[in-house]
């Protein structure tokens, strides 16, 4: 049997998927399973590492069955998973507690202390970014301070996809896109002792795993993993990609100037550059190969808001939710000024700001219905993407813009992105961009293509371009600026909303929030020159 097919594994924050592709990107089989997130205490969002591996193994079997294939047909495996967070092993190679996910906020106070002491700003010239509350480095420092026995027991520091690859191959490693989320020098793209020393983490340098390039063959499927998954023992496994980068590659974006947006649990916005660019409002991390950088602006403020509202209003009724979204799409296709719709801040799970914000509806009246509220949430989600895109456009010219997730495959929502951003928007026909990006690293690892650029060129995938409508651009531009003004007005209240301490009635609340993305963005800094 010819081994022509490749599997892309995408272990996300709510579910894991295994997708079998042909070498030209056609889906031939899919397996999907929801994964539990453990939230036993406030601010804790964790994943049982054994449960995650079991779920991945089952979805691989499901995908093979769906495609009617045996493991002998699979040429290679590529992996991506939710980025950042922290998955640790002890010195025996066993899980050291649960994995910590990127929705976790236990280290907020520590992160704020770093901000006040200037530690975050000190890291930017070295790391190209300020660590997030959920970055591996921040979580390691929190564990050092609050769980010292666990900290001193660390044997290896991994990320979610690295754990899945370890279960498949028995090999401990990471790739440069993942390592650069916390531990690598901006310029050399190698591990940096300086970063660890600034954060007081020098003792764990030896626990950092070998760092591979994303398309490197990182090992082969072990006999035990073959028995669990249905794959053939020895099947090559690529190092893989951080999920943000995998989604961009899956959309066909591999070149400097390519900008990719993903509307999922996080609002993900990224653009590749051929030189490092730092500034307020984005992180500059490693791209999928050396000499390429990924300027990335993210926040947990996208389509997860819609999922929350659907569960609240329409629990256990997926059909009704689908009908409601079709009603929203129908209204989006009409003139926006024909009906007043509230504005919404999509900050249920987080925001672009360093301190916790709150989600809010503004302008709700008695005549508004569920469809109006869902439309407001969709528009707020896209407005939040625009805030990030505005920051990223300071890093240089944008050659093209692609969007995936968040219902963007529907024409009305795709057009909404084009009108709010005032840019042409490409919508790829790929349904599983992250899984495809991961699969393409596997295709390169076994020589089906020489590199990811050629792999993307070899895809047979349709693409539809939506262009901004001038009249709708003007309407949404006005609404966006009201959205921003309301953000500015609400910022002083966010921190005190749930403070039960009596407040003087004659004093306005004082802002106590340092934004990760200022409302008035400062200029970018390009290493060696200013952007033209």
PDB file of C-alpha atoms in Angstrom, residues 186-439:
ATOM      1  CA  UNK A 186      14.842  37.727  19.751  1.00  0.00           C
ATOM      2  CA  UNK A 187      17.851  37.964  17.434  1.00  0.00           C
ATOM      3  CA  UNK A 188      19.589  34.585  17.641  1.00  0.00           C
ATOM      4  CA  UNK A 189      16.351  32.568  18.039  1.00  0.00           C
ATOM      5  CA  UNK A 190      18.255  30.336  20.494  1.00  0.00           C
ATOM      6  CA  UNK A 191      17.650  29.741  24.208  1.00  0.00           C
ATOM      7  CA  UNK A 192      18.568  32.771  26.304  1.00  0.00           C
ATOM      8  CA  UNK A 193      20.100  32.489  29.775  1.00  0.00           C
ATOM      9  CA  UNK A 194      19.584  36.242  30.157  1.00  0.00           C
ATOM     10  CA  UNK A 195      15.792  35.868  30.031  1.00  0.00           C
ATOM     11  CA  UNK A 196      15.884  33.189  32.718  1.00  0.00           C
ATOM     12  CA  UNK A 197      18.239  35.222  34.902  1.00  0.00           C
ATOM     13  CA  UNK A 198      16.052  38.348  34.696  1.00  0.00           C
ATOM     14  CA  UNK A 199      13.077  36.295  35.932  1.00  0.00           C
ATOM     15  CA  UNK A 200      15.017  34.382  38.571  1.00  0.00           C
ATOM     16  CA  UNK A 201      14.617  31.100  36.685  1.00  0.00           C
ATOM     17  CA  UNK A 202      18.255  30.299  35.974  1.00  0.00           C
ATOM     18  CA  UNK A 203      18.018  27.003  37.855  1.00  0.00           C
ATOM     19  CA  UNK A 204      15.713  25.461  35.261  1.00  0.00           C
ATOM     20  CA  UNK A 205      17.916  26.093  32.207  1.00  0.00           C
ATOM     21  CA  UNK A 206      18.880  22.421  32.125  1.00  0.00           C
ATOM     22  CA  UNK A 207      15.183  21.483  32.035  1.00  0.00           C
ATOM     23  CA  UNK A 208      14.583  23.178  28.676  1.00  0.00           C
ATOM     24  CA  UNK A 209      14.114  20.504  25.988  1.00  0.00           C
ATOM     25  CA  UNK A 210      16.103  20.184  22.754  1.00  0.00           C
ATOM     26  CA  UNK A 211      14.781  22.773  20.277  1.00  0.00           C
ATOM     27  CA  UNK A 212      14.144  21.555  16.729  1.00  0.00           C
ATOM     28  CA  UNK A 213      13.055  23.313  13.555  1.00  0.00           C
ATOM     29  CA  UNK A 214       9.381  22.733  12.894  1.00  0.00           C
ATOM     30  CA  UNK A 215       9.784  20.479   9.843  1.00  0.00           C
ATOM     31  CA  UNK A 216      12.483  18.296  11.402  1.00  0.00           C
ATOM     32  CA  UNK A 217      11.747  14.608  11.840  1.00  0.00           C
ATOM     33  CA  UNK A 218      11.476  14.385  15.639  1.00  0.00           C
ATOM     34  CA  UNK A 219      11.106  10.620  15.999  1.00  0.00           C
ATOM     35  CA  UNK A 220       8.928   7.695  15.011  1.00  0.00           C
ATOM     36  CA  UNK A 221       5.752   6.197  16.435  1.00  0.00           C
ATOM     37  CA  UNK A 222       6.614   3.704  19.189  1.00  0.00           C
ATOM     38  CA  UNK A 223       5.055   0.228  19.319  1.00  0.00           C
ATOM     39  CA  UNK A 224       2.979   1.288  22.356  1.00  0.00           C
ATOM     40  CA  UNK A 225       1.683   4.393  20.551  1.00  0.00           C
ATOM     41  CA  UNK A 226       0.987   2.311  17.441  1.00  0.00           C
ATOM     42  CA  UNK A 227      -1.187  -0.020  19.507  1.00  0.00           C
ATOM     43  CA  UNK A 228      -3.075   2.946  20.969  1.00  0.00           C
ATOM     44  CA  UNK A 229      -3.615   4.851  17.710  1.00  0.00           C
ATOM     45  CA  UNK A 230      -3.711   2.335  14.863  1.00  0.00           C
ATOM     46  CA  UNK A 231      -0.670   3.949  13.244  1.00  0.00           C
ATOM     47  CA  UNK A 232       2.235   1.842  12.002  1.00  0.00           C
ATOM     48  CA  UNK A 233       5.189   1.630  14.403  1.00  0.00           C
ATOM     49  CA  UNK A 234       8.048   3.760  13.079  1.00  0.00           C
ATOM     50  CA  UNK A 235       5.799   6.250  11.235  1.00  0.00           C
ATOM     51  CA  UNK A 236       7.757   9.545  11.203  1.00  0.00           C
ATOM     52  CA  UNK A 237       6.544  12.409  13.404  1.00  0.00           C
ATOM     53  CA  UNK A 238       7.527  16.033  12.689  1.00  0.00           C
ATOM     54  CA  UNK A 239       8.461  18.538  15.401  1.00  0.00           C
ATOM     55  CA  UNK A 240       5.332  20.572  14.578  1.00  0.00           C
ATOM     56  CA  UNK A 241       4.182  24.133  15.251  1.00  0.00           C
ATOM     57  CA  UNK A 242       2.642  26.438  17.826  1.00  0.00           C
ATOM     58  CA  UNK A 243      -1.086  26.627  16.977  1.00  0.00           C
ATOM     59  CA  UNK A 244      -0.936  30.281  15.917  1.00  0.00           C
ATOM     60  CA  UNK A 245       1.744  29.566  13.318  1.00  0.00           C
ATOM     61  CA  UNK A 246       0.087  26.316  12.220  1.00  0.00           C
ATOM     62  CA  UNK A 247      -3.136  28.174  11.413  1.00  0.00           C
ATOM     63  CA  UNK A 248      -1.256  30.726   9.306  1.00  0.00           C
ATOM     64  CA  UNK A 249       0.561  28.022   7.333  1.00  0.00           C
ATOM     65  CA  UNK A 250      -2.703  26.112   6.875  1.00  0.00           C
ATOM     66  CA  UNK A 251      -4.232  29.244   5.340  1.00  0.00           C
ATOM     67  CA  UNK A 252      -1.351  29.305   2.857  1.00  0.00           C
ATOM     68  CA  UNK A 253       0.574  32.104   4.552  1.00  0.00           C
ATOM     69  CA  UNK A 254       4.327  31.567   4.663  1.00  0.00           C
ATOM     70  CA  UNK A 255       5.862  34.824   3.393  1.00  0.00           C
ATOM     71  CA  UNK A 256       6.862  38.117   5.039  1.00  0.00           C
ATOM     72  CA  UNK A 257       3.871  40.485   4.919  1.00  0.00           C
ATOM     73  CA  UNK A 258       1.288  37.691   5.093  1.00  0.00           C
ATOM     74  CA  UNK A 259      -1.220  38.500   7.862  1.00  0.00           C
ATOM     75  CA  UNK A 260      -3.492  35.839   9.358  1.00  0.00           C
ATOM     76  CA  UNK A 261      -6.434  36.177  11.750  1.00  0.00           C
ATOM     77  CA  UNK A 262      -8.022  33.285  13.618  1.00  0.00           C
ATOM     78  CA  UNK A 263     -11.253  33.828  15.549  1.00  0.00           C
ATOM     79  CA  UNK A 264     -11.369  31.030  18.094  1.00  0.00           C
ATOM     80  CA  UNK A 265     -11.036  30.783  21.856  1.00  0.00           C
ATOM     81  CA  UNK A 266      -8.424  33.512  21.386  1.00  0.00           C
ATOM     82  CA  UNK A 267      -8.454  36.458  19.030  1.00  0.00           C
ATOM     83  CA  UNK A 268      -5.292  35.566  17.123  1.00  0.00           C
ATOM     84  CA  UNK A 269      -3.698  38.104  14.810  1.00  0.00           C
ATOM     85  CA  UNK A 270      -0.253  37.646  13.281  1.00  0.00           C
ATOM     86  CA  UNK A 271       2.000  38.788  10.467  1.00  0.00           C
ATOM     87  CA  UNK A 272       5.293  37.296   9.278  1.00  0.00           C
ATOM     88  CA  UNK A 273       8.344  39.588   8.985  1.00  0.00           C
ATOM     89  CA  UNK A 274      11.856  39.000   7.649  1.00  0.00           C
ATOM     90  CA  UNK A 275      13.355  41.011  10.519  1.00  0.00           C
ATOM     91  CA  UNK A 276      12.427  41.389  14.195  1.00  0.00           C
ATOM     92  CA  UNK A 277      10.066  44.261  15.038  1.00  0.00           C
ATOM     93  CA  UNK A 278       9.156  45.146  18.612  1.00  0.00           C
ATOM     94  CA  UNK A 279       6.627  47.596  20.000  1.00  0.00           C
ATOM     95  CA  UNK A 280       3.603  48.056  22.192  1.00  0.00           C
ATOM     96  CA  UNK A 281       0.679  45.806  21.437  1.00  0.00           C
ATOM     97  CA  UNK A 282       2.339  42.711  19.992  1.00  0.00           C
ATOM     98  CA  UNK A 283       4.883  39.988  20.651  1.00  0.00           C
ATOM     99  CA  UNK A 284       7.710  39.253  18.234  1.00  0.00           C
ATOM    100  CA  UNK A 285       8.394  35.523  18.199  1.00  0.00           C
ATOM    101  CA  UNK A 286      10.162  33.038  15.968  1.00  0.00           C
ATOM    102  CA  UNK A 287       8.585  32.045  12.673  1.00  0.00           C
ATOM    103  CA  UNK A 288       8.536  28.479  11.382  1.00  0.00           C
ATOM    104  CA  UNK A 289      12.131  28.740  10.105  1.00  0.00           C
ATOM    105  CA  UNK A 290      15.230  30.652  11.074  1.00  0.00           C
ATOM    106  CA  UNK A 291      15.355  34.178   9.692  1.00  0.00           C
ATOM    107  CA  UNK A 292      11.568  34.560   9.884  1.00  0.00           C
ATOM    108  CA  UNK A 293       9.697  36.269  12.713  1.00  0.00           C
ATOM    109  CA  UNK A 294       6.044  36.249  13.687  1.00  0.00           C
ATOM    110  CA  UNK A 295       4.614  39.492  15.077  1.00  0.00           C
ATOM    111  CA  UNK A 296       1.572  38.356  17.017  1.00  0.00           C
ATOM    112  CA  UNK A 297      -1.194  40.180  18.913  1.00  0.00           C
ATOM    113  CA  UNK A 298      -3.676  38.013  20.808  1.00  0.00           C
ATOM    114  CA  UNK A 299      -6.328  38.129  23.506  1.00  0.00           C
ATOM    115  CA  UNK A 300      -8.851  35.579  24.830  1.00  0.00           C
ATOM    116  CA  UNK A 301     -11.688  37.684  23.418  1.00  0.00           C
ATOM    117  CA  UNK A 302     -13.123  36.172  20.271  1.00  0.00           C
ATOM    118  CA  UNK A 303     -15.730  33.552  19.334  1.00  0.00           C
ATOM    119  CA  UNK A 304     -15.608  31.946  22.795  1.00  0.00           C
ATOM    120  CA  UNK A 305     -17.983  34.754  23.811  1.00  0.00           C
ATOM    121  CA  UNK A 306     -20.581  33.378  21.404  1.00  0.00           C
ATOM    122  CA  UNK A 307     -20.172  29.856  22.772  1.00  0.00           C
ATOM    123  CA  UNK A 308     -20.754  31.169  26.304  1.00  0.00           C
ATOM    124  CA  UNK A 309     -23.928  33.019  25.318  1.00  0.00           C
ATOM    125  CA  UNK A 310     -25.240  30.042  23.359  1.00  0.00           C
ATOM    126  CA  UNK A 311     -24.787  27.780  26.404  1.00  0.00           C
ATOM    127  CA  UNK A 312     -26.516  30.377  28.583  1.00  0.00           C
ATOM    128  CA  UNK A 313     -29.543  31.006  26.371  1.00  0.00           C
ATOM    129  CA  UNK A 314     -29.804  27.769  24.409  1.00  0.00           C
ATOM    130  CA  UNK A 315     -28.312  24.960  26.484  1.00  0.00           C
ATOM    131  CA  UNK A 316     -28.138  21.568  24.749  1.00  0.00           C
ATOM    132  CA  UNK A 317     -29.832  22.950  21.620  1.00  0.00           C
ATOM    133  CA  UNK A 318     -27.313  23.087  18.821  1.00  0.00           C
ATOM    134  CA  UNK A 319     -30.042  23.311  16.176  1.00  0.00           C
ATOM    135  CA  UNK A 320     -31.504  26.477  17.743  1.00  0.00           C
ATOM    136  CA  UNK A 321     -28.036  27.995  18.015  1.00  0.00           C
ATOM    137  CA  UNK A 322     -27.414  27.330  14.338  1.00  0.00           C
ATOM    138  CA  UNK A 323     -30.735  28.932  13.427  1.00  0.00           C
ATOM    139  CA  UNK A 324     -29.913  31.982  15.541  1.00  0.00           C
ATOM    140  CA  UNK A 325     -26.545  32.419  13.845  1.00  0.00           C
ATOM    141  CA  UNK A 326     -28.229  32.220  10.449  1.00  0.00           C
ATOM    142  CA  UNK A 327     -30.542  35.024  11.579  1.00  0.00           C
ATOM    143  CA  UNK A 328     -27.495  37.060  12.584  1.00  0.00           C
ATOM    144  CA  UNK A 329     -25.904  36.456   9.190  1.00  0.00           C
ATOM    145  CA  UNK A 330     -29.098  37.569   7.465  1.00  0.00           C
ATOM    146  CA  UNK A 331     -29.142  40.826   9.439  1.00  0.00           C
ATOM    147  CA  UNK A 332     -25.447  41.433   8.802  1.00  0.00           C
ATOM    148  CA  UNK A 333     -26.193  41.243   5.086  1.00  0.00           C
ATOM    149  CA  UNK A 334     -28.597  44.204   5.372  1.00  0.00           C
ATOM    150  CA  UNK A 335     -27.739  47.869   5.872  1.00  0.00           C
ATOM    151  CA  UNK A 336     -26.274  48.213   9.393  1.00  0.00           C
ATOM    152  CA  UNK A 337     -27.912  51.619   9.945  1.00  0.00           C
ATOM    153  CA  UNK A 338     -31.372  50.145   9.271  1.00  0.00           C
ATOM    154  CA  UNK A 339     -31.556  48.739  12.807  1.00  0.00           C
ATOM    155  CA  UNK A 340     -29.980  49.878  16.067  1.00  0.00           C
ATOM    156  CA  UNK A 341     -27.904  47.133  17.646  1.00  0.00           C
ATOM    157  CA  UNK A 342     -26.104  47.333  21.009  1.00  0.00           C
ATOM    158  CA  UNK A 343     -22.341  47.469  21.269  1.00  0.00           C
ATOM    159  CA  UNK A 344     -20.486  44.698  23.099  1.00  0.00           C
ATOM    160  CA  UNK A 345     -17.073  44.425  24.755  1.00  0.00           C
ATOM    161  CA  UNK A 346     -16.045  40.745  24.269  1.00  0.00           C
ATOM    162  CA  UNK A 347     -14.029  40.465  27.473  1.00  0.00           C
ATOM    163  CA  UNK A 348     -15.724  37.474  29.130  1.00  0.00           C
ATOM    164  CA  UNK A 349     -12.499  35.458  29.289  1.00  0.00           C
ATOM    165  CA  UNK A 350      -9.943  38.242  29.037  1.00  0.00           C
ATOM    166  CA  UNK A 351      -9.012  41.264  26.982  1.00  0.00           C
ATOM    167  CA  UNK A 352      -6.079  43.000  25.282  1.00  0.00           C
ATOM    168  CA  UNK A 353      -5.351  44.638  28.629  1.00  0.00           C
ATOM    169  CA  UNK A 354      -2.949  43.454  31.310  1.00  0.00           C
ATOM    170  CA  UNK A 355      -5.483  43.557  34.157  1.00  0.00           C
ATOM    171  CA  UNK A 356      -8.840  41.773  34.060  1.00  0.00           C
ATOM    172  CA  UNK A 357     -11.559  43.593  32.126  1.00  0.00           C
ATOM    173  CA  UNK A 358     -15.305  42.907  32.049  1.00  0.00           C
ATOM    174  CA  UNK A 359     -17.638  42.096  29.188  1.00  0.00           C
ATOM    175  CA  UNK A 360     -20.466  44.577  28.693  1.00  0.00           C
ATOM    176  CA  UNK A 361     -23.428  45.335  26.465  1.00  0.00           C
ATOM    177  CA  UNK A 362     -24.118  49.022  25.795  1.00  0.00           C
ATOM    178  CA  UNK A 363     -27.322  50.560  24.535  1.00  0.00           C
ATOM    179  CA  UNK A 364     -29.637  47.600  25.200  1.00  0.00           C
ATOM    180  CA  UNK A 365     -33.329  48.540  24.891  1.00  0.00           C
ATOM    181  CA  UNK A 366     -36.591  46.699  25.430  1.00  0.00           C
ATOM    182  CA  UNK A 367     -37.095  46.088  21.717  1.00  0.00           C
ATOM    183  CA  UNK A 368     -33.813  44.271  21.235  1.00  0.00           C
ATOM    184  CA  UNK A 369     -34.017  40.495  20.811  1.00  0.00           C
ATOM    185  CA  UNK A 370     -31.614  37.577  21.053  1.00  0.00           C
ATOM    186  CA  UNK A 371     -30.488  38.054  17.486  1.00  0.00           C
ATOM    187  CA  UNK A 372     -29.515  41.673  18.237  1.00  0.00           C
ATOM    188  CA  UNK A 373     -27.418  40.540  21.206  1.00  0.00           C
ATOM    189  CA  UNK A 374     -25.675  37.844  19.164  1.00  0.00           C
ATOM    190  CA  UNK A 375     -25.038  40.329  16.365  1.00  0.00           C
ATOM    191  CA  UNK A 376     -23.542  42.748  18.891  1.00  0.00           C
ATOM    192  CA  UNK A 377     -21.248  39.958  20.115  1.00  0.00           C
ATOM    193  CA  UNK A 378     -20.121  39.081  16.593  1.00  0.00           C
ATOM    194  CA  UNK A 379     -19.390  42.731  15.832  1.00  0.00           C
ATOM    195  CA  UNK A 380     -17.580  43.198  19.157  1.00  0.00           C
ATOM    196  CA  UNK A 381     -15.441  40.157  18.373  1.00  0.00           C
ATOM    197  CA  UNK A 382     -14.422  41.699  15.031  1.00  0.00           C
ATOM    198  CA  UNK A 383     -13.829  45.121  16.623  1.00  0.00           C
ATOM    199  CA  UNK A 384     -11.386  43.440  19.021  1.00  0.00           C
ATOM    200  CA  UNK A 385      -9.574  41.915  16.049  1.00  0.00           C
ATOM    201  CA  UNK A 386      -9.356  45.407  14.512  1.00  0.00           C
ATOM    202  CA  UNK A 387      -7.643  46.725  17.648  1.00  0.00           C
ATOM    203  CA  UNK A 388      -4.961  44.064  17.272  1.00  0.00           C
ATOM    204  CA  UNK A 389      -4.641  44.570  13.505  1.00  0.00           C
ATOM    205  CA  UNK A 390      -4.195  48.320  14.027  1.00  0.00           C
ATOM    206  CA  UNK A 391      -1.202  47.548  16.230  1.00  0.00           C
ATOM    207  CA  UNK A 392       0.278  44.989  13.825  1.00  0.00           C
ATOM    208  CA  UNK A 393       0.070  47.329  10.825  1.00  0.00           C
ATOM    209  CA  UNK A 394       2.788  49.375  12.527  1.00  0.00           C
ATOM    210  CA  UNK A 395       5.236  46.516  11.898  1.00  0.00           C
ATOM    211  CA  UNK A 396       5.240  47.058   8.129  1.00  0.00           C
ATOM    212  CA  UNK A 397       3.245  46.593   4.954  1.00  0.00           C
ATOM    213  CA  UNK A 398       0.606  43.874   4.724  1.00  0.00           C
ATOM    214  CA  UNK A 399       0.723  41.894   1.477  1.00  0.00           C
ATOM    215  CA  UNK A 400      -2.499  39.949   2.106  1.00  0.00           C
ATOM    216  CA  UNK A 401      -4.902  39.153   4.897  1.00  0.00           C
ATOM    217  CA  UNK A 402      -6.582  35.810   5.579  1.00  0.00           C
ATOM    218  CA  UNK A 403      -9.207  34.969   8.203  1.00  0.00           C
ATOM    219  CA  UNK A 404     -10.359  31.633   9.608  1.00  0.00           C
ATOM    220  CA  UNK A 405     -12.704  30.579  12.397  1.00  0.00           C
ATOM    221  CA  UNK A 406     -15.486  32.523  14.085  1.00  0.00           C
ATOM    222  CA  UNK A 407     -17.973  31.772  11.309  1.00  0.00           C
ATOM    223  CA  UNK A 408     -15.774  33.544   8.752  1.00  0.00           C
ATOM    224  CA  UNK A 409     -16.645  30.869   6.215  1.00  0.00           C
ATOM    225  CA  UNK A 410     -20.101  32.445   6.030  1.00  0.00           C
ATOM    226  CA  UNK A 411     -20.212  35.287   3.465  1.00  0.00           C
ATOM    227  CA  UNK A 412     -21.897  37.826   5.765  1.00  0.00           C
ATOM    228  CA  UNK A 413     -19.305  37.393   8.523  1.00  0.00           C
ATOM    229  CA  UNK A 414     -16.414  37.380   6.044  1.00  0.00           C
ATOM    230  CA  UNK A 415     -17.763  40.648   4.621  1.00  0.00           C
ATOM    231  CA  UNK A 416     -18.022  42.036   8.160  1.00  0.00           C
ATOM    232  CA  UNK A 417     -14.282  41.444   8.650  1.00  0.00           C
ATOM    233  CA  UNK A 418     -13.538  43.217   5.353  1.00  0.00           C
ATOM    234  CA  UNK A 419     -15.740  46.194   6.250  1.00  0.00           C
ATOM    235  CA  UNK A 420     -14.533  46.608   9.844  1.00  0.00           C
ATOM    236  CA  UNK A 421     -10.858  46.231   8.892  1.00  0.00           C
ATOM    237  CA  UNK A 422     -11.246  48.167   5.621  1.00  0.00           C
ATOM    238  CA  UNK A 423      -9.040  45.603   3.903  1.00  0.00           C
ATOM    239  CA  UNK A 424      -9.596  42.818   1.381  1.00  0.00           C
ATOM    240  CA  UNK A 425     -10.030  39.538   3.252  1.00  0.00           C
ATOM    241  CA  UNK A 426      -9.164  36.079   1.884  1.00  0.00           C
ATOM    242  CA  UNK A 427     -11.210  33.130   3.138  1.00  0.00           C
ATOM    243  CA  UNK A 428      -9.552  29.798   2.450  1.00  0.00           C
ATOM    244  CA  UNK A 429     -11.596  26.749   1.588  1.00  0.00           C
ATOM    245  CA  UNK A 430      -9.596  24.819   4.215  1.00  0.00           C
ATOM    246  CA  UNK A 431     -11.875  23.774   7.096  1.00  0.00           C
ATOM    247  CA  UNK A 432      -9.066  22.774   9.463  1.00  0.00           C
ATOM    248  CA  UNK A 433      -6.264  25.272   8.925  1.00  0.00           C
ATOM    249  CA  UNK A 434      -4.339  24.415  12.100  1.00  0.00           C
ATOM    250  CA  UNK A 435      -4.384  20.686  11.433  1.00  0.00           C
ATOM    251  CA  UNK A 436      -3.341  21.267   7.823  1.00  0.00           C
ATOM    252  CA  UNK A 437      -0.434  23.481   8.892  1.00  0.00           C
ATOM    253  CA  UNK A 438       0.731  20.722  11.236  1.00  0.00           C
ATOM    254  CA  UNK A 439       0.304  18.069   8.530  1.00  0.00           C
TER     255      UNK A 439
END
